mmCIF file with all atom_site columns, C-alpha atoms in Angstrom:
data_model
loop_
_atom_site.group_PDB
_atom_site.id
_atom_site.type_symbol
_atom_site.label_atom_id
_atom_site.label_alt_id
_atom_site.label_comp_id
_atom_site.label_asym_id
_atom_site.label_entity_id
_atom_site.label_seq_id
_atom_site.pdbx_PDB_ins_code
_atom_site.Cartn_x
_atom_site.Cartn_y
_atom_site.Cartn_z
_atom_site.occupancy
_atom_site.B_iso_or_equiv
_atom_site.pdbx_formal_charge
_atom_site.auth_seq_id
_atom_site.auth_comp_id
_atom_site.auth_asym_id
_atom_site.auth_atom_id
_atom_site.pdbx_PDB_model_num
ATOM 1   C CA . MET A 1 1   ? 68.985 68.205 89.252  1.00 0.00 ? 1   MET A CA 1
ATOM 2   C CA . LYS A 1 2   ? 67.351 68.659 92.606  1.00 0.00 ? 2   LYS A CA 1
ATOM 3   C CA . ARG A 1 3   ? 66.700 65.709 94.844  1.00 0.00 ? 3   ARG A CA 1
ATOM 4   C CA . PHE A 1 4   ? 62.997 65.465 93.998  1.00 0.00 ? 4   PHE A CA 1
ATOM 5   C CA . GLY A 1 5   ? 63.813 65.796 90.308  1.00 0.00 ? 5   GLY A CA 1
ATOM 6   C CA . ARG A 1 6   ? 66.071 62.758 90.407  1.00 0.00 ? 6   ARG A CA 1
ATOM 7   C CA . TYR A 1 7   ? 63.367 60.656 91.982  1.00 0.00 ? 7   TYR A CA 1
ATOM 8   C CA . LEU A 1 8   ? 60.705 62.054 89.702  1.00 0.00 ? 8   LEU A CA 1
ATOM 9   C CA . LEU A 1 9   ? 62.835 60.686 86.877  1.00 0.00 ? 9   LEU A CA 1
ATOM 10  C CA . ILE A 1 10  ? 62.883 57.316 88.575  1.00 0.00 ? 10  ILE A CA 1
ATOM 11  C CA . LEU A 1 11  ? 59.149 57.499 89.192  1.00 0.00 ? 11  LEU A CA 1
ATOM 12  C CA . ILE A 1 12  ? 58.490 58.131 85.517  1.00 0.00 ? 12  ILE A CA 1
ATOM 13  C CA . VAL A 1 13  ? 60.692 55.523 83.863  1.00 0.00 ? 13  VAL A CA 1
ATOM 14  C CA . LEU A 1 14  ? 62.393 53.420 86.509  1.00 0.00 ? 14  LEU A CA 1
ATOM 15  C CA . GLN A 1 15  ? 59.512 52.115 88.608  1.00 0.00 ? 15  GLN A CA 1
ATOM 16  C CA . GLY A 1 16  ? 60.286 48.417 88.856  1.00 0.00 ? 16  GLY A CA 1
ATOM 17  C CA . VAL A 1 17  ? 63.623 48.882 87.107  1.00 0.00 ? 17  VAL A CA 1
ATOM 18  C CA . VAL A 1 18  ? 66.916 49.013 88.997  1.00 0.00 ? 18  VAL A CA 1
ATOM 19  C CA . ALA A 1 19  ? 68.885 52.204 88.533  1.00 0.00 ? 19  ALA A CA 1
ATOM 20  C CA . PRO A 1 20  ? 72.696 52.339 88.212  1.00 0.00 ? 20  PRO A CA 1
ATOM 21  C CA . PRO A 1 21  ? 74.364 50.351 91.021  1.00 0.00 ? 21  PRO A CA 1
ATOM 22  C CA . VAL A 1 22  ? 76.179 52.121 93.813  1.00 0.00 ? 22  VAL A CA 1
ATOM 23  C CA . ASP A 1 23  ? 79.914 52.208 93.090  1.00 0.00 ? 23  ASP A CA 1
ATOM 24  C CA . LYS A 1 24  ? 81.304 51.251 96.489  1.00 0.00 ? 24  LYS A CA 1
ATOM 25  C CA . LYS A 1 25  ? 84.884 52.028 95.368  1.00 0.00 ? 25  LYS A CA 1
ATOM 26  C CA . LYS A 1 26  ? 84.142 55.687 94.723  1.00 0.00 ? 26  LYS A CA 1
ATOM 27  C CA . LYS A 1 27  ? 85.044 58.102 97.480  1.00 0.00 ? 27  LYS A CA 1
ATOM 28  C CA . LYS A 1 28  ? 82.227 59.920 99.208  1.00 0.00 ? 28  LYS A CA 1
ATOM 29  C CA . GLU A 1 29  ? 81.934 63.387 97.690  1.00 0.00 ? 29  GLU A CA 1
ATOM 30  C CA . ASP A 1 30  ? 80.694 66.577 99.211  1.00 0.00 ? 30  ASP A CA 1
ATOM 31  C CA . ASP A 1 31  ? 76.873 66.500 99.340  1.00 0.00 ? 31  ASP A CA 1
ATOM 32  C CA . ASP A 1 32  ? 76.597 70.005 97.906  1.00 0.00 ? 32  ASP A CA 1
ATOM 33  C CA . HIS A 1 33  ? 78.474 68.967 94.772  1.00 0.00 ? 33  HIS A CA 1
ATOM 34  C CA . LYS A 1 34  ? 76.789 65.580 94.566  1.00 0.00 ? 34  LYS A CA 1
ATOM 35  C CA . GLU A 1 35  ? 73.365 67.211 94.251  1.00 0.00 ? 35  GLU A CA 1
ATOM 36  C CA . ASP A 1 36  ? 74.438 68.851 90.974  1.00 0.00 ? 36  ASP A CA 1
ATOM 37  C CA . VAL A 1 37  ? 75.852 65.716 89.345  1.00 0.00 ? 37  VAL A CA 1
ATOM 38  C CA . PRO A 1 38  ? 73.335 64.069 86.977  1.00 0.00 ? 38  PRO A CA 1
ATOM 39  C CA . ALA A 1 39  ? 72.887 60.333 87.303  1.00 0.00 ? 39  ALA A CA 1
ATOM 40  C CA . ASP A 1 40  ? 74.347 58.166 84.564  1.00 0.00 ? 40  ASP A CA 1
ATOM 41  C CA . PHE A 1 41  ? 71.797 55.546 83.576  1.00 0.00 ? 41  PHE A CA 1
ATOM 42  C CA . GLY A 1 42  ? 73.915 54.206 80.735  1.00 0.00 ? 42  GLY A CA 1
ATOM 43  C CA . LEU A 1 43  ? 71.593 55.448 77.996  1.00 0.00 ? 43  LEU A CA 1
ATOM 44  C CA . GLU A 1 44  ? 72.768 57.122 74.812  1.00 0.00 ? 44  GLU A CA 1
ATOM 45  C CA . TYR A 1 45  ? 70.067 59.761 75.327  1.00 0.00 ? 45  TYR A CA 1
ATOM 46  C CA . ASP A 1 46  ? 70.664 60.193 79.076  1.00 0.00 ? 46  ASP A CA 1
ATOM 47  C CA . ARG A 1 47  ? 70.941 63.964 78.979  1.00 0.00 ? 47  ARG A CA 1
ATOM 48  C CA . TYR A 1 48  ? 67.785 64.418 76.916  1.00 0.00 ? 48  TYR A CA 1
ATOM 49  C CA . LEU A 1 49  ? 65.818 62.137 79.242  1.00 0.00 ? 49  LEU A CA 1
ATOM 50  C CA . GLN A 1 50  ? 66.932 63.954 82.363  1.00 0.00 ? 50  GLN A CA 1
ATOM 51  C CA . GLU A 1 51  ? 66.428 67.426 80.889  1.00 0.00 ? 51  GLU A CA 1
ATOM 52  C CA . VAL A 1 52  ? 62.877 66.514 79.857  1.00 0.00 ? 52  VAL A CA 1
ATOM 53  C CA . VAL A 1 53  ? 62.123 65.342 83.387  1.00 0.00 ? 53  VAL A CA 1
ATOM 54  C CA . ARG A 1 54  ? 63.770 68.410 84.912  1.00 0.00 ? 54  ARG A CA 1
ATOM 55  C CA . THR A 1 55  ? 61.574 70.615 82.729  1.00 0.00 ? 55  THR A CA 1
ATOM 56  C CA . LEU A 1 56  ? 58.375 68.693 83.468  1.00 0.00 ? 56  LEU A CA 1
ATOM 57  C CA . GLU A 1 57  ? 59.137 69.071 87.167  1.00 0.00 ? 57  GLU A CA 1
ATOM 58  C CA . GLU A 1 58  ? 58.689 72.828 86.765  1.00 0.00 ? 58  GLU A CA 1
ATOM 59  C CA . ASP A 1 59  ? 54.963 72.218 86.347  1.00 0.00 ? 59  ASP A CA 1
ATOM 60  C CA . LYS A 1 60  ? 54.035 71.380 89.939  1.00 0.00 ? 60  LYS A CA 1
ATOM 61  C CA . ASP A 1 61  ? 50.547 70.172 89.005  1.00 0.00 ? 61  ASP A CA 1
ATOM 62  C CA . PHE A 1 62  ? 51.995 67.667 86.542  1.00 0.00 ? 62  PHE A CA 1
ATOM 63  C CA . ALA A 1 63  ? 54.583 66.518 89.083  1.00 0.00 ? 63  ALA A CA 1
ATOM 64  C CA . GLU A 1 64  ? 51.851 65.974 91.675  1.00 0.00 ? 64  GLU A CA 1
ATOM 65  C CA . LYS A 1 65  ? 49.823 63.869 89.237  1.00 0.00 ? 65  LYS A CA 1
ATOM 66  C CA . LEU A 1 66  ? 52.825 61.631 88.626  1.00 0.00 ? 66  LEU A CA 1
ATOM 67  C CA . ARG A 1 67  ? 53.204 60.995 92.335  1.00 0.00 ? 67  ARG A CA 1
ATOM 68  C CA . ASN A 1 68  ? 49.762 59.422 92.467  1.00 0.00 ? 68  ASN A CA 1
ATOM 69  C CA . VAL A 1 69  ? 49.543 57.777 89.053  1.00 0.00 ? 69  VAL A CA 1
ATOM 70  C CA . ASN A 1 70  ? 49.299 54.004 88.549  1.00 0.00 ? 70  ASN A CA 1
ATOM 71  C CA . VAL A 1 71  ? 52.662 52.351 87.818  1.00 0.00 ? 71  VAL A CA 1
ATOM 72  C CA . ASP A 1 72  ? 51.283 50.461 84.799  1.00 0.00 ? 72  ASP A CA 1
ATOM 73  C CA . LYS A 1 73  ? 50.072 53.740 83.342  1.00 0.00 ? 73  LYS A CA 1
ATOM 74  C CA . ILE A 1 74  ? 53.610 55.078 83.625  1.00 0.00 ? 74  ILE A CA 1
ATOM 75  C CA . LYS A 1 75  ? 55.401 52.102 82.087  1.00 0.00 ? 75  LYS A CA 1
ATOM 76  C CA . SER A 1 76  ? 52.891 51.837 79.229  1.00 0.00 ? 76  SER A CA 1
ATOM 77  C CA . GLY A 1 77  ? 53.445 55.491 78.428  1.00 0.00 ? 77  GLY A CA 1
ATOM 78  C CA . ASP A 1 78  ? 49.743 56.318 78.843  1.00 0.00 ? 78  ASP A CA 1
ATOM 79  C CA . VAL A 1 79  ? 50.666 58.966 81.399  1.00 0.00 ? 79  VAL A CA 1
ATOM 80  C CA . ALA A 1 80  ? 52.008 60.990 78.456  1.00 0.00 ? 80  ALA A CA 1
ATOM 81  C CA . HIS A 1 81  ? 48.458 62.133 77.701  1.00 0.00 ? 81  HIS A CA 1
ATOM 82  C CA . GLU A 1 82  ? 48.728 64.373 80.774  1.00 0.00 ? 82  GLU A CA 1
ATOM 83  C CA . LEU A 1 83  ? 51.141 66.482 78.736  1.00 0.00 ? 83  LEU A CA 1
ATOM 84  C CA . GLN A 1 84  ? 48.205 68.354 77.216  1.00 0.00 ? 84  GLN A CA 1
ATOM 85  C CA . PHE A 1 85  ? 47.605 69.964 80.625  1.00 0.00 ? 85  PHE A CA 1
ATOM 86  C CA . VAL A 1 86  ? 51.205 71.133 81.107  1.00 0.00 ? 86  VAL A CA 1
ATOM 87  C CA . LYS A 1 87  ? 51.770 74.893 81.242  1.00 0.00 ? 87  LYS A CA 1
ATOM 88  C CA . HIS A 1 88  ? 52.660 76.709 78.011  1.00 0.00 ? 88  HIS A CA 1
ATOM 89  C CA . ASN A 1 89  ? 56.085 77.915 79.175  1.00 0.00 ? 89  ASN A CA 1
ATOM 90  C CA . VAL A 1 90  ? 57.054 74.349 80.073  1.00 0.00 ? 90  VAL A CA 1
ATOM 91  C CA . ARG A 1 91  ? 55.846 73.074 76.692  1.00 0.00 ? 91  ARG A CA 1
ATOM 92  C CA . SER A 1 92  ? 57.997 75.712 74.978  1.00 0.00 ? 92  SER A CA 1
ATOM 93  C CA . LYS A 1 93  ? 61.081 74.505 76.853  1.00 0.00 ? 93  LYS A CA 1
ATOM 94  C CA . LEU A 1 94  ? 60.267 70.925 75.871  1.00 0.00 ? 94  LEU A CA 1
ATOM 95  C CA . ASP A 1 95  ? 60.031 72.003 72.218  1.00 0.00 ? 95  ASP A CA 1
ATOM 96  C CA . GLU A 1 96  ? 63.512 73.488 72.485  1.00 0.00 ? 96  GLU A CA 1
ATOM 97  C CA . LEU A 1 97  ? 64.894 70.360 74.152  1.00 0.00 ? 97  LEU A CA 1
ATOM 98  C CA . LYS A 1 98  ? 63.498 68.233 71.353  1.00 0.00 ? 98  LYS A CA 1
ATOM 99  C CA . ARG A 1 99  ? 65.117 70.427 68.698  1.00 0.00 ? 99  ARG A CA 1
ATOM 100 C CA . TRP A 1 100 ? 68.463 70.100 70.481  1.00 0.00 ? 100 TRP A CA 1
ATOM 101 C CA . GLU A 1 101 ? 68.080 66.340 70.694  1.00 0.00 ? 101 GLU A CA 1
ATOM 102 C CA . LEU A 1 102 ? 67.209 66.026 67.008  1.00 0.00 ? 102 LEU A CA 1
ATOM 103 C CA . GLU A 1 103 ? 70.246 68.118 66.128  1.00 0.00 ? 103 GLU A CA 1
ATOM 104 C CA . ARG A 1 104 ? 72.426 65.864 68.286  1.00 0.00 ? 104 ARG A CA 1
ATOM 105 C CA . LEU A 1 105 ? 70.964 62.825 66.545  1.00 0.00 ? 105 LEU A CA 1
ATOM 106 C CA . ARG A 1 106 ? 71.607 64.343 63.113  1.00 0.00 ? 106 ARG A CA 1
ATOM 107 C CA . LYS A 1 107 ? 75.258 64.899 63.986  1.00 0.00 ? 107 LYS A CA 1
ATOM 108 C CA . ALA A 1 108 ? 75.543 61.380 65.393  1.00 0.00 ? 108 ALA A CA 1
ATOM 109 C CA . THR A 1 109 ? 73.931 59.961 62.247  1.00 0.00 ? 109 THR A CA 1
ATOM 110 C CA . ARG A 1 110 ? 76.335 61.839 59.974  1.00 0.00 ? 110 ARG A CA 1
ATOM 111 C CA . GLU A 1 111 ? 79.297 60.520 61.954  1.00 0.00 ? 111 GLU A CA 1
ATOM 112 C CA . ALA A 1 112 ? 77.843 57.009 61.875  1.00 0.00 ? 112 ALA A CA 1
ATOM 113 C CA . MET A 1 113 ? 77.331 57.166 58.106  1.00 0.00 ? 113 MET A CA 1
ATOM 114 C CA . GLU A 1 114 ? 80.932 58.272 57.639  1.00 0.00 ? 114 GLU A CA 1
ATOM 115 C CA . LYS A 1 115 ? 82.117 55.301 59.674  1.00 0.00 ? 115 LYS A CA 1
ATOM 116 C CA . GLN A 1 116 ? 79.807 53.017 57.729  1.00 0.00 ? 116 GLN A CA 1
ATOM 117 C CA . GLU A 1 117 ? 81.223 54.245 54.424  1.00 0.00 ? 117 GLU A CA 1
ATOM 118 C CA . LEU A 1 118 ? 84.694 53.434 55.716  1.00 0.00 ? 118 LEU A CA 1
ATOM 119 C CA . GLY A 1 119 ? 83.490 50.005 56.792  1.00 0.00 ? 119 GLY A CA 1
ATOM 120 C CA . LEU A 1 120 ? 84.182 50.725 60.457  1.00 0.00 ? 120 LEU A CA 1
ATOM 121 C CA . ASP A 1 121 ? 80.675 50.164 61.801  1.00 0.00 ? 121 ASP A CA 1
ATOM 122 C CA . ARG A 1 122 ? 77.975 48.607 59.645  1.00 0.00 ? 122 ARG A CA 1
ATOM 123 C CA . GLU A 1 123 ? 75.286 48.851 62.335  1.00 0.00 ? 123 GLU A CA 1
ATOM 124 C CA . ALA A 1 124 ? 75.976 52.415 63.398  1.00 0.00 ? 124 ALA A CA 1
ATOM 125 C CA . VAL A 1 125 ? 73.014 54.072 61.666  1.00 0.00 ? 125 VAL A CA 1
ATOM 126 C CA . ARG A 1 126 ? 69.840 53.424 63.627  1.00 0.00 ? 126 ARG A CA 1
ATOM 127 C CA . VAL A 1 127 ? 66.409 54.999 63.683  1.00 0.00 ? 127 VAL A CA 1
ATOM 128 C CA . PRO A 1 128 ? 65.818 56.634 67.113  1.00 0.00 ? 128 PRO A CA 1
ATOM 129 C CA . ASN A 1 129 ? 62.876 55.209 69.050  1.00 0.00 ? 129 ASN A CA 1
ATOM 130 C CA . HIS A 1 130 ? 62.904 57.619 71.991  1.00 0.00 ? 130 HIS A CA 1
ATOM 131 C CA . VAL A 1 131 ? 61.694 60.651 70.030  1.00 0.00 ? 131 VAL A CA 1
ATOM 132 C CA . ASP A 1 132 ? 59.163 61.344 67.274  1.00 0.00 ? 132 ASP A CA 1
ATOM 133 C CA . TYR A 1 133 ? 61.598 62.521 64.582  1.00 0.00 ? 133 TYR A CA 1
ATOM 134 C CA . ARG A 1 134 ? 58.776 62.916 62.012  1.00 0.00 ? 134 ARG A CA 1
ATOM 135 C CA . ASN A 1 135 ? 57.721 66.086 63.835  1.00 0.00 ? 135 ASN A CA 1
ATOM 136 C CA . PRO A 1 136 ? 60.920 68.133 64.231  1.00 0.00 ? 136 PRO A CA 1
ATOM 137 C CA . HIS A 1 137 ? 59.293 71.241 65.686  1.00 0.00 ? 137 HIS A CA 1
ATOM 138 C CA . THR A 1 138 ? 57.270 70.518 68.826  1.00 0.00 ? 138 THR A CA 1
ATOM 139 C CA . PHE A 1 139 ? 57.350 68.136 71.783  1.00 0.00 ? 139 PHE A CA 1
ATOM 140 C CA . GLU A 1 140 ? 54.046 66.273 71.758  1.00 0.00 ? 140 GLU A CA 1
ATOM 141 C CA . ILE A 1 141 ? 52.343 63.402 73.594  1.00 0.00 ? 141 ILE A CA 1
ATOM 142 C CA . ASP A 1 142 ? 53.987 60.864 71.258  1.00 0.00 ? 142 ASP A CA 1
ATOM 143 C CA . ASP A 1 143 ? 57.414 62.228 72.203  1.00 0.00 ? 143 ASP A CA 1
ATOM 144 C CA . LEU A 1 144 ? 56.860 61.705 75.917  1.00 0.00 ? 144 LEU A CA 1
ATOM 145 C CA . LYS A 1 145 ? 55.272 58.301 75.351  1.00 0.00 ? 145 LYS A CA 1
ATOM 146 C CA . LYS A 1 146 ? 58.134 57.123 73.142  1.00 0.00 ? 146 LYS A CA 1
ATOM 147 C CA . LEU A 1 147 ? 60.691 58.420 75.646  1.00 0.00 ? 147 LEU A CA 1
ATOM 148 C CA . ILE A 1 148 ? 59.110 56.639 78.611  1.00 0.00 ? 148 ILE A CA 1
ATOM 149 C CA . ILE A 1 149 ? 58.554 53.326 76.806  1.00 0.00 ? 149 ILE A CA 1
ATOM 150 C CA . GLN A 1 150 ? 62.006 53.231 75.198  1.00 0.00 ? 150 GLN A CA 1
ATOM 151 C CA . ALA A 1 151 ? 63.821 54.270 78.379  1.00 0.00 ? 151 ALA A CA 1
ATOM 152 C CA . THR A 1 152 ? 61.996 51.579 80.352  1.00 0.00 ? 152 THR A CA 1
ATOM 153 C CA . LYS A 1 153 ? 62.923 48.900 77.788  1.00 0.00 ? 153 LYS A CA 1
ATOM 154 C CA . ASP A 1 154 ? 66.544 50.025 77.571  1.00 0.00 ? 154 ASP A CA 1
ATOM 155 C CA . LEU A 1 155 ? 66.954 50.230 81.344  1.00 0.00 ? 155 LEU A CA 1
ATOM 156 C CA . GLU A 1 156 ? 65.462 46.768 81.825  1.00 0.00 ? 156 GLU A CA 1
ATOM 157 C CA . LYS A 1 157 ? 67.982 45.380 79.315  1.00 0.00 ? 157 LYS A CA 1
ATOM 158 C CA . LEU A 1 158 ? 70.843 47.150 81.082  1.00 0.00 ? 158 LEU A CA 1
ATOM 159 C CA . ASP A 1 159 ? 69.640 45.803 84.418  1.00 0.00 ? 159 ASP A CA 1
ATOM 160 C CA . GLU A 1 160 ? 69.536 42.239 83.069  1.00 0.00 ? 160 GLU A CA 1
ATOM 161 C CA . LYS A 1 161 ? 73.064 42.675 81.751  1.00 0.00 ? 161 LYS A CA 1
ATOM 162 C CA . ARG A 1 162 ? 74.277 43.987 85.128  1.00 0.00 ? 162 ARG A CA 1
ATOM 163 C CA . ASN A 1 163 ? 72.647 41.054 86.918  1.00 0.00 ? 163 ASN A CA 1
ATOM 164 C CA . GLU A 1 164 ? 74.363 38.563 84.615  1.00 0.00 ? 164 GLU A CA 1
ATOM 165 C CA . GLU A 1 165 ? 77.711 40.303 85.068  1.00 0.00 ? 165 GLU A CA 1
ATOM 166 C CA . PHE A 1 166 ? 77.267 40.228 88.852  1.00 0.00 ? 166 PHE A CA 1
ATOM 167 C CA . LYS A 1 167 ? 76.419 36.502 88.814  1.00 0.00 ? 167 LYS A CA 1
ATOM 168 C CA . THR A 1 168 ? 79.530 35.820 86.726  1.00 0.00 ? 168 THR A CA 1
ATOM 169 C CA . TYR A 1 169 ? 81.633 37.886 89.133  1.00 0.00 ? 169 TYR A CA 1
ATOM 170 C CA . GLU A 1 170 ? 80.281 35.975 92.152  1.00 0.00 ? 170 GLU A CA 1
ATOM 171 C CA . MET A 1 171 ? 80.979 32.617 90.485  1.00 0.00 ? 171 MET A CA 1
ATOM 172 C CA . GLU A 1 172 ? 84.542 33.623 89.602  1.00 0.00 ? 172 GLU A CA 1
ATOM 173 C CA . LYS A 1 173 ? 85.128 34.862 93.138  1.00 0.00 ? 173 LYS A CA 1
ATOM 174 C CA . GLU A 1 174 ? 83.893 31.555 94.588  1.00 0.00 ? 174 GLU A CA 1
ATOM 175 C CA . LEU A 1 175 ? 86.134 29.548 92.235  1.00 0.00 ? 175 LEU A CA 1
ATOM 176 C CA . GLN A 1 176 ? 89.142 31.648 93.249  1.00 0.00 ? 176 GLN A CA 1
ATOM 177 C CA . TYR A 1 177 ? 88.309 31.041 96.901  1.00 0.00 ? 177 TYR A CA 1
ATOM 178 C CA . ARG A 1 178 ? 88.119 27.270 96.384  1.00 0.00 ? 178 ARG A CA 1
ATOM 179 C CA . GLU A 1 179 ? 91.410 27.238 94.485  1.00 0.00 ? 179 GLU A CA 1
ATOM 180 C CA . HIS A 1 180 ? 92.989 29.260 97.262  1.00 0.00 ? 180 HIS A CA 1
ATOM 181 C CA . LEU A 1 181 ? 91.894 26.678 99.845  1.00 0.00 ? 181 LEU A CA 1
ATOM 182 C CA . LYS A 1 182 ? 93.657 23.890 97.943  1.00 0.00 ? 182 LYS A CA 1
ATOM 183 C CA . ASN A 1 183 ? 97.032 25.535 98.543  1.00 0.00 ? 183 ASN A CA 1
ATOM 184 C CA . LEU A 1 184 ? 96.611 25.825 102.321 1.00 0.00 ? 184 LEU A CA 1
ATOM 185 C CA . THR A 1 185 ? 97.444 23.501 105.169 1.00 0.00 ? 185 THR A CA 1
ATOM 186 C CA . GLU A 1 186 ? 94.579 21.945 107.112 1.00 0.00 ? 186 GLU A CA 1
ATOM 187 C CA . GLU A 1 187 ? 94.956 24.474 109.914 1.00 0.00 ? 187 GLU A CA 1
ATOM 188 C CA . GLU A 1 188 ? 95.133 27.410 107.505 1.00 0.00 ? 188 GLU A CA 1
ATOM 189 C CA . ARG A 1 189 ? 92.142 26.066 105.588 1.00 0.00 ? 189 ARG A CA 1
ATOM 190 C CA . GLN A 1 190 ? 90.011 25.900 108.731 1.00 0.00 ? 190 GLN A CA 1
ATOM 191 C CA . LYS A 1 191 ? 90.908 29.478 109.653 1.00 0.00 ? 191 LYS A CA 1
ATOM 192 C CA . GLU A 1 192 ? 90.187 30.672 106.136 1.00 0.00 ? 192 GLU A CA 1
ATOM 193 C CA . GLN A 1 193 ? 86.840 28.879 106.004 1.00 0.00 ? 193 GLN A CA 1
ATOM 194 C CA . LYS A 1 194 ? 85.877 30.276 109.389 1.00 0.00 ? 194 LYS A CA 1
ATOM 195 C CA . HIS A 1 195 ? 86.757 33.788 108.255 1.00 0.00 ? 195 HIS A CA 1
ATOM 196 C CA . HIS A 1 196 ? 84.865 33.239 104.999 1.00 0.00 ? 196 HIS A CA 1
ATOM 197 C CA . ASP A 1 197 ? 81.736 32.076 106.836 1.00 0.00 ? 197 ASP A CA 1
ATOM 198 C CA . GLU A 1 198 ? 81.938 35.024 109.246 1.00 0.00 ? 198 GLU A CA 1
ATOM 199 C CA . MET A 1 199 ? 82.166 37.470 106.361 1.00 0.00 ? 199 MET A CA 1
ATOM 200 C CA . ILE A 1 200 ? 79.128 35.922 104.667 1.00 0.00 ? 200 ILE A CA 1
ATOM 201 C CA . LYS A 1 201 ? 77.162 36.104 107.914 1.00 0.00 ? 201 LYS A CA 1
ATOM 202 C CA . LYS A 1 202 ? 78.255 39.692 108.519 1.00 0.00 ? 202 LYS A CA 1
ATOM 203 C CA . HIS A 1 203 ? 77.224 40.644 105.006 1.00 0.00 ? 203 HIS A CA 1
ATOM 204 C CA . LYS A 1 204 ? 73.758 39.142 105.473 1.00 0.00 ? 204 LYS A CA 1
ATOM 205 C CA . GLU A 1 205 ? 73.253 40.890 108.816 1.00 0.00 ? 205 GLU A CA 1
ATOM 206 C CA . HIS A 1 206 ? 74.565 44.266 107.649 1.00 0.00 ? 206 HIS A CA 1
ATOM 207 C CA . PRO A 1 207 ? 71.845 46.874 106.979 1.00 0.00 ? 207 PRO A CA 1
ATOM 208 C CA . LYS A 1 208 ? 71.227 47.003 103.250 1.00 0.00 ? 208 LYS A CA 1
ATOM 209 C CA . ILE A 1 209 ? 72.041 50.174 101.337 1.00 0.00 ? 209 ILE A CA 1
ATOM 210 C CA . HIS A 1 210 ? 69.121 50.830 99.053  1.00 0.00 ? 210 HIS A CA 1
ATOM 211 C CA . GLU A 1 211 ? 70.259 51.117 95.453  1.00 0.00 ? 211 GLU A CA 1
ATOM 212 C CA . PRO A 1 212 ? 69.100 54.236 93.572  1.00 0.00 ? 212 PRO A CA 1
ATOM 213 C CA . GLY A 1 213 ? 65.695 53.579 92.103  1.00 0.00 ? 213 GLY A CA 1
ATOM 214 C CA . SER A 1 214 ? 64.816 50.665 94.356  1.00 0.00 ? 214 SER A CA 1
ATOM 215 C CA . LYS A 1 215 ? 61.322 50.540 95.815  1.00 0.00 ? 215 LYS A CA 1
ATOM 216 C CA . GLN A 1 216 ? 62.771 50.773 99.320  1.00 0.00 ? 216 GLN A CA 1
ATOM 217 C CA . GLN A 1 217 ? 64.751 53.885 98.493  1.00 0.00 ? 217 GLN A CA 1
ATOM 218 C CA . LEU A 1 218 ? 61.781 55.561 96.843  1.00 0.00 ? 218 LEU A CA 1
ATOM 219 C CA . GLU A 1 219 ? 59.708 54.881 99.950  1.00 0.00 ? 219 GLU A CA 1
ATOM 220 C CA . GLN A 1 220 ? 62.519 56.271 102.091 1.00 0.00 ? 220 GLN A CA 1
ATOM 221 C CA . VAL A 1 221 ? 62.731 59.442 99.986  1.00 0.00 ? 221 VAL A CA 1
ATOM 222 C CA . TRP A 1 222 ? 58.988 60.090 100.121 1.00 0.00 ? 222 TRP A CA 1
ATOM 223 C CA . GLU A 1 223 ? 59.000 59.478 103.887 1.00 0.00 ? 223 GLU A CA 1
ATOM 224 C CA . GLU A 1 224 ? 61.865 61.932 104.422 1.00 0.00 ? 224 GLU A CA 1
ATOM 225 C CA . GLN A 1 225 ? 60.113 64.575 102.340 1.00 0.00 ? 225 GLN A CA 1
ATOM 226 C CA . ASP A 1 226 ? 56.908 64.183 104.332 1.00 0.00 ? 226 ASP A CA 1
ATOM 227 C CA . HIS A 1 227 ? 58.681 65.058 107.596 1.00 0.00 ? 227 HIS A CA 1
#
């Protein structure tokens, strides 16, 4: 997905929601290859979501409307009504994407039912909320609305989970640090505390790397595109 496409995705469903955190352990990859790698938002329907956005991006008029639309209108799914103005060829591609997604869901449901019959997973069969499965033929306003609303809800839940995991990690790290201090001499403890304080200060003063999907990064992207 092109650069603008990735941030159009964020603009549609991630406004106010934190995207996947930057993995600081991963090695920096070649920018040319990185542009082609789709983001992993942790959703079961990730590919469908991103393909829908990629397709909608082909209609430049629709993309321009999204750039100026009210955030609340996006998160409520009301922006989906703009779908009626999308070009016919784009609508046809969306129809095809929906048929693929429904087929994927049918296969997943069959596998889930088999597991359920074996007693392996009693909660595996679930009704999809991100697509209007009652209409298996065409991608309509309800499909886009359901996709936006469900993706926003799911991403907010994932973000809350990540925040809790990060808080737990920070607490464990602090406890380990305190335990480590107990095993040091007074001189070693003072050096360690000094180093610890310096690292905290350095971290606070270091320029922040904007996480994907953050308001600051979106502003940075739009600014770069304007120049």
